[in-house]
Coordinates of C-alpha atoms in Angstrom, one line a residue:
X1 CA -12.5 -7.5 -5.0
X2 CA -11.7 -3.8 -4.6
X3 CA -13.9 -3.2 -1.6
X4 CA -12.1 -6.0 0.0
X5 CA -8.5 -4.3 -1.2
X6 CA -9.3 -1.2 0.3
X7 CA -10.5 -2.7 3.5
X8 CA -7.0 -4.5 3.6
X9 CA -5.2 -1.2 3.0
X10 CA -6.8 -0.1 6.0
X11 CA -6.0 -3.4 7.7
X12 CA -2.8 -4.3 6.7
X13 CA -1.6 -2.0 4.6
X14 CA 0.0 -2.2 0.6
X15 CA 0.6 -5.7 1.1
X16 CA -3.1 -6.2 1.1
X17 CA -2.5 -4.8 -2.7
X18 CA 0.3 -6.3 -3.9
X19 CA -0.7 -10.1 -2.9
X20 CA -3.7 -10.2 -5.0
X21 CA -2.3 -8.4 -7.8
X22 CA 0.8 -10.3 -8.1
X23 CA -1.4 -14.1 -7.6
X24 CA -3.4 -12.3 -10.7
X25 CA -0.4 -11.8 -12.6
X26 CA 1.0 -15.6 -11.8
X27 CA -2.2 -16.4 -13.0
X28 CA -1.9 -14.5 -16.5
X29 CA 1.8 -15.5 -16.8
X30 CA 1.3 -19.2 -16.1
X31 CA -2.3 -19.6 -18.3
X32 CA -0.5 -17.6 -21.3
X33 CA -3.0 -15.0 -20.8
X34 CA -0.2 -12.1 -20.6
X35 CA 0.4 -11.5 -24.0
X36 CA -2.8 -12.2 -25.8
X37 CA -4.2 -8.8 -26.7
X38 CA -7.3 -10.4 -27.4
X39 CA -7.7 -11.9 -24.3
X40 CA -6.5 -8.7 -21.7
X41 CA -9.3 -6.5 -23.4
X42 CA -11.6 -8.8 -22.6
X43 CA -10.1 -9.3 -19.0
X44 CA -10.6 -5.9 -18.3
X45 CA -13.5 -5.2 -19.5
X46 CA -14.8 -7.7 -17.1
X47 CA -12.9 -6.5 -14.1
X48 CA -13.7 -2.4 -15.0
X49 CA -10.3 -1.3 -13.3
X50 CA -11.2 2.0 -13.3
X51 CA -14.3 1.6 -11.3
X52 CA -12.2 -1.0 -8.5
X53 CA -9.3 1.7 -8.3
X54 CA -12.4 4.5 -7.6
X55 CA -13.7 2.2 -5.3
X56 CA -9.9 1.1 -3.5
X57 CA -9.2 4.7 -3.2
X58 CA -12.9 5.7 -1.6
X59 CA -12.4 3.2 1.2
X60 CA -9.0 3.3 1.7
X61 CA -8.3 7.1 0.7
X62 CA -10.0 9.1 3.7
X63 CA -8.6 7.3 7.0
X64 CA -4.7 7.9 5.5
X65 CA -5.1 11.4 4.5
X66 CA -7.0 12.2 8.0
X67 CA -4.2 10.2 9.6
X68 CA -1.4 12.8 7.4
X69 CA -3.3 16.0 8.3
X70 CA -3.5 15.0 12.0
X71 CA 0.0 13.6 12.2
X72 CA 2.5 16.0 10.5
X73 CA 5.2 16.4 9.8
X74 CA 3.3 16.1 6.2
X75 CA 5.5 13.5 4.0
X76 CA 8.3 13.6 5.9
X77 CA 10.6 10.1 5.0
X78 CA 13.6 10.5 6.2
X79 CA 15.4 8.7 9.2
X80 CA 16.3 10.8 12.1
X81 CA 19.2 10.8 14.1
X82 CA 18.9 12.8 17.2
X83 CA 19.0 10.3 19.9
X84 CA 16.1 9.8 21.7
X85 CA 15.1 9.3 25.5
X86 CA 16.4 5.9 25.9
X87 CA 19.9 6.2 23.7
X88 CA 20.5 9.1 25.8
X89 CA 19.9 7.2 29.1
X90 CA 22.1 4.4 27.7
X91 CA 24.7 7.1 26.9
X92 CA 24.8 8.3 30.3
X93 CA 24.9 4.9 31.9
X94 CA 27.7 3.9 29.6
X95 CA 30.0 6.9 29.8
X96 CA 29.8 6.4 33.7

């Protein structure tokens, strides 16, 4: 399941994360499983989420921060607003 989450990542992106996550926690919700202490420890001990987030982040990991290096500006979120080739044609072509 993690190999095939971090192959997603790659894929798709975080959708390919939250989907099956959020089916596992309609799953727990829905069965009753969500509260029962007794039952999450076993749950995880089964699923060793540890080892599937070590295993998520070795697959999915190296392409983005190669992609971040390569492509800077590093972390940069914000919206820009200088107009770009096209606006400024369309300016030009509207003010005339």
């Amino acid at each position: 399941m993690a190999a095939a989450i971090g192959t997603g990542l790659l894929l798709k992106g975080l959708i390919a994360a939250v989907f099956p996550v959020a089916a596992a926690l309609l799953y727990l919700i829905f069965t009753r499983q969500l509260g029962c202490a007794r039952g999450i420890e076993r749950d995880l001990e089964a699923l060793h989420p540890f080892r599937g987030i070590l295993i998520v982040l070795a697959i999915a990991a190296p392409w983005h921060m190669l992609a971040t290096i390569r492509n800077p500006p590093y972390f940069d979120f914000t919206p820009h607003s200088e107009p770009g080739p096209v606006s400024r044609l369309l300016l030009v072509l509207l003010h005339q």
